[in-house]
């Protein structure tokens, strides 16, 4: 890229209906970053098959995610929006990087440990090497910054280690990326088990808010969110009994832009019922315009095809450049 704007790479898997957590932890921040950076935002379908997917649903969710990106305000002309499997260099570089990653490193990844406990019947090799594919995603675009939620920071650290190891052997091939997290909404927790993060593949639909849930369903889920029996609305970090209230305060703060302190002050003499009703309203009002734009985009399939085709062309050009560099360095004949 010719100017000195920094390069950003980020992505979401089409592994379920996108949640408020994905939105507040990732996509909302992408929108703020797009003006001052070169941004590549991907829909990582290759990552999603580390867990069994229904093919028809995967197709639908991939397009849904593209619509959500655009509906949230990501400009498809200014940024590169693409589907991971349309750019073969991701899988190609991942193979190479697999040979520069140690099994000990992969065994330490929290997400692998969590997901292998959750999918005991399908602890596949892809699930294990997922962070290497993620490293390839990021390094192909020579990204400076990777906006992610707190849950993904460990994978960014590994990406940096792999890149440094490779550069140490072959010279400066990869830019060493940095992960960064937004201040508000960095980690949204499950509404049913607030010590666990909100996940789109959670088996309990009450645990997450999907960006595509009906508004009355969203309100119901928030109103039935697990809290505690204390009846005090205050933020107490690292106190598991307060995890539910902490989470609702975090969500309220992220969707309204208000500080947690000011929200706590407002609800000092109020009960959980009033508080939850207001959080529900704030979330619905925040999502409403996004849903309106999403519905409009659903009517225009040709436009979506045009966006992802052009996105793939642009992404392929950049990714292939990095892959060629890697292949040359390791001694593959081009
Ligand atoms: N609960 C969360 N709070 C804040 N940010 C979150 N992210 C995910 N969950 C939360 C951020 O969303 C981006 C995309 O995540 P992903 O789809 O690539 O994978 P994930 O982190 O595994 O997300 P899920 O929803 O938990 O998916 P499943 O259920 O399929 O594993 C990342 O930037 C992530 O930090």
Short mmCIF file of C-alpha atoms and ligand atoms in Angstrom, two decimals:
data_model
loop_
_atom_site.label_atom_id
_atom_site.label_comp_id
_atom_site.label_asym_id
_atom_site.label_seq_id
_atom_site.Cartn_x
_atom_site.Cartn_y
_atom_site.Cartn_z
CA UNK A 1 0.00 0.00 0.00
CA UNK A 2 1.52 3.28 -1.12
CA UNK A 3 0.59 5.81 1.58
CA UNK A 4 1.51 5.38 5.22
CA UNK A 5 -1.92 4.37 6.48
CA UNK A 6 -1.72 1.26 8.62
CA UNK A 7 -3.15 -2.04 7.41
CA UNK A 8 -5.85 -3.80 9.38
CA UNK A 9 -7.01 -7.39 9.05
CA UNK A 10 -9.94 -8.83 10.92
CA UNK A 11 -12.56 -11.51 10.40
CA UNK A 12 -15.56 -13.37 11.75
CA UNK A 13 -16.48 -17.02 11.16
CA UNK A 14 -19.88 -17.80 9.64
CA UNK A 15 -20.32 -20.49 12.29
CA UNK A 16 -23.65 -19.28 13.63
CA UNK A 17 -25.81 -16.20 13.68
CA UNK A 18 -23.56 -13.32 14.53
CA UNK A 19 -23.92 -12.20 18.12
CA UNK A 20 -23.90 -8.94 19.97
CA UNK A 21 -20.49 -10.09 21.26
CA UNK A 22 -19.03 -10.38 17.76
CA UNK A 23 -20.52 -6.99 16.93
CA UNK A 24 -19.35 -5.12 20.05
CA UNK A 25 -16.03 -6.96 20.28
CA UNK A 26 -15.14 -6.68 16.62
CA UNK A 27 -17.36 -5.23 13.87
CA UNK A 28 -18.40 -2.01 15.62
CA UNK A 29 -14.74 -1.09 15.98
CA UNK A 30 -13.99 -1.92 12.35
CA UNK A 31 -16.43 0.80 11.34
CA UNK A 32 -14.53 3.38 13.39
CA UNK A 33 -11.20 2.27 11.95
CA UNK A 34 -12.06 2.31 8.27
CA UNK A 35 -11.37 5.97 7.57
CA UNK A 36 -7.77 6.07 8.73
CA UNK A 37 -6.59 2.60 7.73
CA UNK A 38 -6.44 0.18 4.83
CA UNK A 39 -8.83 -2.52 6.01
CA UNK A 40 -9.28 -6.12 4.94
CA UNK A 41 -12.35 -7.67 6.52
CA UNK A 42 -12.95 -11.32 5.83
CA UNK A 43 -15.65 -13.92 6.33
CA UNK A 44 -13.60 -16.90 7.38
CA UNK A 45 -15.56 -19.90 6.13
CA UNK A 46 -12.48 -22.14 6.26
CA UNK A 47 -12.23 -21.61 10.01
CA UNK A 48 -15.91 -22.39 10.51
CA UNK A 49 -15.61 -25.99 9.24
CA UNK A 50 -13.38 -26.91 12.20
CA UNK A 51 -16.80 -27.59 13.71
CA UNK A 52 -19.39 -29.49 11.59
CA UNK A 53 -21.56 -27.15 9.56
CA UNK A 54 -24.73 -27.75 7.61
CA UNK A 55 -23.74 -26.81 4.01
CA UNK A 56 -26.95 -24.90 3.20
CA UNK A 57 -26.79 -22.99 6.46
CA UNK A 58 -23.10 -22.20 5.97
CA UNK A 59 -23.86 -20.67 2.57
CA UNK A 60 -26.67 -18.59 4.02
CA UNK A 61 -24.64 -17.43 7.01
CA UNK A 62 -21.71 -16.44 4.82
CA UNK A 63 -23.95 -14.09 2.86
CA UNK A 64 -25.70 -12.96 6.05
CA UNK A 65 -22.37 -11.96 7.48
CA UNK A 66 -21.47 -9.97 4.39
CA UNK A 67 -24.79 -8.16 4.71
CA UNK A 68 -24.15 -7.50 8.40
CA UNK A 69 -20.70 -6.04 7.68
CA UNK A 70 -22.19 -3.61 5.19
CA UNK A 71 -25.30 -2.91 7.29
CA UNK A 72 -23.09 -2.02 10.29
CA UNK A 73 -21.48 0.68 8.17
CA UNK A 74 -18.42 -0.92 6.59
CA UNK A 75 -17.94 0.65 3.18
CA UNK A 76 -17.34 -2.12 0.60
CA UNK A 77 -15.66 0.30 -1.82
CA UNK A 78 -13.16 1.72 0.66
CA UNK A 79 -12.37 -1.61 2.35
CA UNK A 80 -11.63 -5.07 1.04
CA UNK A 81 -14.53 -7.35 2.01
CA UNK A 82 -13.99 -10.96 0.98
CA UNK A 83 -14.71 -14.60 1.64
CA UNK A 84 -11.65 -16.52 2.86
CA UNK A 85 -12.10 -19.60 0.61
CA UNK A 86 -12.05 -17.29 -2.44
CA UNK A 87 -8.39 -16.58 -1.71
CA UNK A 88 -6.43 -19.87 -1.94
CA UNK A 89 -3.28 -18.29 -0.46
CA UNK A 90 -4.80 -18.56 3.05
CA UNK A 91 -4.75 -22.37 3.01
CA UNK A 92 -1.42 -22.41 1.14
CA UNK A 93 0.38 -20.18 3.62
CA UNK A 94 -1.22 -22.00 6.55
CA UNK A 95 0.44 -25.22 5.39
CA UNK A 96 3.85 -23.55 5.29
CA UNK A 97 3.36 -21.94 8.71
CA UNK A 98 2.25 -25.28 10.18
CA UNK A 99 5.83 -26.38 9.62
CA UNK A 100 7.06 -23.42 11.70
CA UNK A 101 4.67 -23.91 14.63
CA UNK A 102 5.22 -26.30 17.52
CA UNK A 103 2.59 -28.68 18.80
CA UNK A 104 3.38 -27.50 22.33
CA UNK A 105 2.30 -23.98 21.33
CA UNK A 106 -0.97 -25.20 19.84
CA UNK A 107 -1.76 -27.40 22.83
CA UNK A 108 -1.71 -24.32 25.08
CA UNK A 109 -4.44 -22.48 23.17
CA UNK A 110 -7.47 -21.90 25.40
CA UNK A 111 -9.91 -21.94 22.49
CA UNK A 112 -8.67 -25.38 21.40
CA UNK A 113 -9.05 -26.69 24.93
CA UNK A 114 -12.57 -25.23 25.25
CA UNK A 115 -13.78 -26.37 21.84
CA UNK A 116 -12.34 -29.86 22.14
CA UNK A 117 -14.22 -30.27 25.41
CA UNK A 118 -17.39 -29.04 23.72
CA UNK A 119 -17.09 -31.20 20.59
CA UNK A 120 -15.65 -34.41 22.03
CA UNK A 121 -16.86 -36.44 19.04
CA UNK A 122 -14.96 -34.26 16.56
CA UNK A 123 -11.58 -33.09 17.90
CA UNK A 124 -10.15 -32.77 14.39
CA UNK A 125 -6.72 -31.62 13.24
CA UNK A 126 -8.24 -28.42 11.80
CA UNK A 127 -9.48 -27.41 15.23
CA UNK A 128 -5.97 -27.89 16.54
CA UNK A 129 -4.21 -25.92 13.78
CA UNK A 130 -6.90 -23.22 13.56
CA UNK A 131 -4.52 -20.57 15.04
CA UNK A 132 -2.03 -21.26 12.25
CA UNK A 133 -4.66 -20.55 9.59
CA UNK A 134 -5.48 -17.41 11.54
CA UNK A 135 -1.79 -16.43 11.48
CA UNK A 136 -1.79 -16.94 7.70
CA UNK A 137 -4.92 -14.76 7.36
CA UNK A 138 -3.21 -11.89 9.13
CA UNK A 139 0.34 -12.21 7.78
CA UNK A 140 -0.70 -12.45 4.11
CA UNK A 141 -1.91 -8.85 4.22
CA UNK A 142 1.15 -7.60 6.13
CA UNK A 143 -1.32 -6.27 8.70
CA UNK A 144 -0.13 -3.79 11.33
CA UNK A 145 -3.19 -4.14 13.51
CA UNK A 146 -5.75 -6.81 14.27
CA UNK A 147 -8.81 -5.57 16.15
CA UNK A 148 -10.12 -8.49 18.19
CA UNK A 149 -12.02 -9.29 21.32
CA UNK A 150 -10.07 -10.33 24.43
CA UNK A 151 -10.79 -14.01 23.66
CA UNK A 152 -8.58 -13.90 20.57
CA UNK A 153 -5.51 -12.19 22.07
CA UNK A 154 -3.74 -15.50 22.68
CA UNK A 155 -3.97 -16.31 18.96
CA UNK A 156 -2.49 -12.93 18.06
CA UNK A 157 0.42 -13.59 20.39
CA UNK A 158 1.01 -16.91 18.62
CA UNK A 159 0.82 -15.19 15.22
CA UNK A 160 3.54 -12.79 16.33
CA UNK A 161 5.71 -15.66 17.55
CA UNK A 162 5.35 -17.58 14.29
CA UNK A 163 6.11 -14.46 12.22
CA UNK A 164 9.15 -13.60 14.33
CA UNK A 165 10.42 -17.17 14.07
CA UNK A 166 10.02 -17.14 10.28
CA UNK A 167 11.62 -13.69 9.91
CA UNK A 168 14.46 -14.84 12.17
CA UNK A 169 15.34 -17.53 9.63
CA UNK A 170 14.57 -15.81 6.31
CA UNK A 171 14.79 -12.05 6.92
CA UNK A 172 11.93 -9.54 7.05
CA UNK A 173 9.18 -11.39 5.24
CA UNK A 174 6.25 -10.61 7.53
CA UNK A 175 5.15 -7.46 9.28
CA UNK A 176 4.74 -8.26 13.00
CA UNK A 177 1.09 -7.45 13.76
CA UNK A 178 -0.39 -6.12 16.96
CA UNK A 179 -3.76 -7.04 18.38
CA UNK A 180 -5.81 -4.36 19.95
CA UNK A 181 -9.02 -4.30 21.92
CA UNK A 182 -11.68 -1.67 22.19
CA UNK A 183 -12.30 -0.08 25.59
CA UNK A 184 -16.02 -0.79 25.89
CA UNK A 185 -17.53 -4.14 25.08
CA UNK A 186 -14.19 -5.91 24.75
CA UNK A 187 -15.72 -9.08 26.06
CA UNK A 188 -19.43 -9.76 26.13
CA UNK A 189 -20.43 -12.68 28.33
CA UNK A 190 -23.13 -15.32 28.00
CA UNK A 191 -26.52 -14.22 29.30
CA UNK A 192 -27.13 -17.69 30.73
CA UNK A 193 -23.69 -18.35 32.24
CA UNK A 194 -22.08 -14.93 32.61
CA UNK A 195 -18.64 -16.29 33.53
CA UNK A 196 -18.41 -17.74 29.97
CA UNK A 197 -18.09 -15.60 26.85
CA UNK A 198 -21.10 -15.08 24.59
CA UNK A 199 -20.65 -17.42 21.60
CA UNK A 200 -22.65 -17.77 18.43
CA UNK A 201 -22.35 -21.56 18.51
CA UNK A 202 -23.68 -21.88 22.07
CA UNK A 203 -26.27 -24.64 22.22
CA UNK A 204 -28.51 -22.54 24.44
CA UNK A 205 -30.03 -19.72 22.33
CA UNK A 206 -30.85 -17.81 25.55
CA UNK A 207 -27.11 -17.43 26.13
CA UNK A 208 -26.57 -15.08 23.21
CA UNK A 209 -28.22 -12.22 21.39
CA UNK A 210 -28.12 -12.74 17.67
CA UNK A 211 -27.96 -9.58 15.58
CA UNK A 212 -30.78 -11.21 13.58
CA UNK A 213 -33.07 -12.07 16.51
CA UNK A 214 -36.53 -10.48 16.53
CA UNK A 215 -36.56 -7.40 18.72
CA UNK A 216 -39.01 -8.92 21.20
CA UNK A 217 -36.78 -12.00 21.48
CA UNK A 218 -33.78 -9.76 22.23
CA UNK A 219 -35.74 -7.98 24.94
CA UNK A 220 -36.91 -11.28 26.44
CA UNK A 221 -33.39 -12.71 26.51
CA UNK A 222 -32.00 -9.63 28.28
CA UNK A 223 -34.85 -9.58 30.76
CA UNK A 224 -34.17 -13.21 31.65
CA UNK A 225 -30.37 -12.79 31.83
CA UNK A 226 -28.80 -14.48 34.85
CA UNK A 227 -27.77 -11.97 37.55
CA UNK A 228 -27.54 -12.46 41.33
CA UNK A 229 -29.76 -12.13 44.37
CA UNK A 230 -28.00 -9.07 45.83
CA UNK A 231 -30.12 -6.53 43.99
CA UNK A 232 -27.27 -4.01 43.75
CA UNK A 233 -26.36 -2.53 40.39
CA UNK A 234 -22.62 -1.99 40.53
CA UNK A 235 -19.59 -3.09 38.57
CA UNK A 236 -17.25 -5.40 40.49
CA UNK A 237 -14.46 -6.74 38.37
CA UNK A 238 -13.21 -10.28 39.09
CA UNK A 239 -16.20 -11.00 41.30
CA UNK A 240 -18.02 -13.94 39.72
CA UNK A 241 -21.22 -13.33 41.64
CA UNK A 242 -21.42 -9.95 39.87
CA UNK A 243 -20.60 -11.39 36.40
CA UNK A 244 -24.17 -11.03 35.12
CA UNK A 245 -24.59 -7.42 36.27
CA UNK A 246 -21.07 -6.53 35.06
CA UNK A 247 -22.00 -7.93 31.66
CA UNK A 248 -25.24 -5.95 31.38
CA UNK A 249 -23.39 -2.78 32.40
CA UNK A 250 -20.72 -3.46 29.77
CA UNK A 251 -23.36 -3.99 27.09
CA UNK A 252 -25.30 -0.86 28.09
CA UNK A 253 -22.11 1.19 28.06
CA UNK A 254 -21.05 -0.13 24.65
CA UNK A 255 -24.37 0.51 22.91
CA UNK A 256 -24.99 3.94 24.44
CA UNK A 257 -21.42 5.25 24.56
CA UNK A 258 -21.95 6.18 28.23
CA UNK A 259 -19.44 5.36 30.95
CA UNK A 260 -20.18 2.49 33.30
CA UNK A 261 -19.88 4.89 36.27
CA UNK A 262 -22.62 7.14 34.96
CA UNK A 263 -24.93 4.16 34.37
CA UNK A 264 -24.25 2.82 37.86
CA UNK A 265 -25.04 6.26 39.32
CA UNK A 266 -28.35 6.41 37.43
CA UNK A 267 -29.50 3.01 38.69
CA UNK A 268 -28.32 3.33 42.28
CA UNK A 269 -31.82 3.21 43.72
CA UNK A 270 -33.43 1.04 41.04
CA UNK A 271 -33.98 -2.71 40.78
CA UNK A 272 -32.80 -5.28 38.27
CA UNK A 273 -36.20 -5.30 36.53
CA UNK A 274 -35.98 -1.61 35.52
CA UNK A 275 -32.33 -1.91 34.66
CA UNK A 276 -32.81 -4.93 32.40
CA UNK A 277 -35.76 -3.31 30.63
CA UNK A 278 -33.61 -0.25 29.86
CA UNK A 279 -30.66 -2.35 28.69
CA UNK A 280 -33.04 -4.24 26.39
CA UNK A 281 -34.40 -1.00 24.95
CA UNK A 282 -30.92 0.45 24.41
CA UNK A 283 -29.75 -2.70 22.61
CA UNK A 284 -32.85 -2.85 20.37
CA UNK A 285 -32.56 0.83 19.46
CA UNK A 286 -28.90 0.36 18.60
CA UNK A 287 -29.60 -2.64 16.38
CA UNK A 288 -32.74 -1.25 14.68
CA UNK A 289 -31.03 0.78 11.89
CA UNK A 290 -28.57 -2.05 11.22
CA UNK A 291 -31.48 -4.43 10.70
CA UNK A 292 -33.22 -2.01 8.37
CA UNK A 293 -30.17 -1.83 6.10
CA UNK A 294 -29.69 -5.61 6.38
CA UNK A 295 -33.25 -6.18 5.12
CA UNK A 296 -32.66 -3.84 2.17
CA UNK A 297 -29.48 -5.71 1.24
CA UNK A 298 -31.35 -9.02 1.37
CA UNK A 299 -33.31 -7.82 -1.66
CA UNK A 300 -30.19 -7.31 -3.78
CA UNK A 301 -28.24 -10.54 -4.31
CA UNK A 302 -26.50 -9.24 -7.47
CA UNK A 303 -24.98 -6.40 -5.47
CA UNK A 304 -23.65 -8.83 -2.86
CA UNK A 305 -22.10 -11.07 -5.53
CA UNK A 306 -20.43 -8.04 -7.06
CA UNK A 307 -19.00 -7.02 -3.67
CA UNK A 308 -17.50 -10.40 -2.82
CA UNK A 309 -16.17 -10.97 -6.36
CA UNK A 310 -14.37 -7.63 -6.40
CA UNK A 311 -13.22 -8.18 -2.82
CA UNK A 312 -11.67 -11.54 -3.75
CA UNK A 313 -9.82 -10.00 -6.72
CA UNK A 314 -8.30 -7.31 -4.54
CA UNK A 315 -7.46 -9.68 -1.70
CA UNK A 316 -5.91 -12.25 -4.06
CA UNK A 317 -3.55 -9.64 -5.50
CA UNK A 318 -2.14 -8.72 -2.08
CA UNK A 319 -2.12 -12.25 -0.66
CA UNK A 320 -0.40 -13.76 -3.68
CA UNK A 321 2.42 -11.21 -3.39
CA UNK A 322 3.19 -12.34 0.17
CA UNK A 323 2.83 -16.03 -0.68
CA UNK A 324 5.29 -15.70 -3.60
CA UNK A 325 7.77 -14.03 -1.27
CA UNK A 326 7.42 -16.89 1.23
CA UNK A 327 7.70 -19.58 -1.44
CA UNK A 328 10.88 -17.99 -2.85
CA UNK A 329 12.46 -17.76 0.60
CA UNK A 330 11.83 -21.37 1.50
CA UNK A 331 13.07 -22.64 -1.85
CA UNK A 332 9.90 -23.48 -3.79
CA UNK A 333 10.21 -22.99 -7.56
CA UNK A 334 7.79 -20.30 -8.76
N1 LIG B 1 -18.26 -12.65 23.50
C1 LIG B 1 -17.49 -11.88 22.78
N2 LIG B 1 -17.20 -10.63 23.19
C2 LIG B 1 -16.43 -9.82 22.45
N3 LIG B 1 -15.90 -10.16 21.27
C3 LIG B 1 -16.15 -11.39 20.81
N4 LIG B 1 -15.79 -12.03 19.69
C4 LIG B 1 -16.31 -13.27 19.71
N5 LIG B 1 -17.04 -13.46 20.80
C5 LIG B 1 -16.95 -12.32 21.53
C6 LIG B 1 -14.96 -11.43 18.66
O1 LIG B 1 -15.62 -11.62 17.42
C7 LIG B 1 -14.65 -11.77 16.41
C8 LIG B 1 -14.99 -12.93 15.54
O2 LIG B 1 -14.96 -14.12 16.24
P1 LIG B 1 -15.00 -15.46 15.42
O3 LIG B 1 -16.30 -15.69 14.82
O4 LIG B 1 -13.87 -15.51 14.47
O5 LIG B 1 -14.65 -16.55 16.49
P2 LIG B 1 -14.96 -16.68 17.98
O6 LIG B 1 -14.11 -15.73 18.77
O7 LIG B 1 -14.81 -18.13 18.28
O8 LIG B 1 -16.48 -16.22 18.09
P3 LIG B 1 -17.70 -17.02 18.65
O9 LIG B 1 -18.91 -16.16 18.53
O10 LIG B 1 -17.39 -17.57 19.99
O11 LIG B 1 -17.83 -18.16 17.59
P4 LIG B 1 -17.90 -19.71 17.79
O12 LIG B 1 -19.09 -19.92 18.70
O13 LIG B 1 -18.08 -20.30 16.45
O14 LIG B 1 -16.60 -20.12 18.42
C9 LIG B 1 -13.30 -11.91 17.08
O15 LIG B 1 -12.61 -10.67 16.94
C10 LIG B 1 -13.65 -12.16 18.50
O16 LIG B 1 -12.68 -11.65 19.38
#
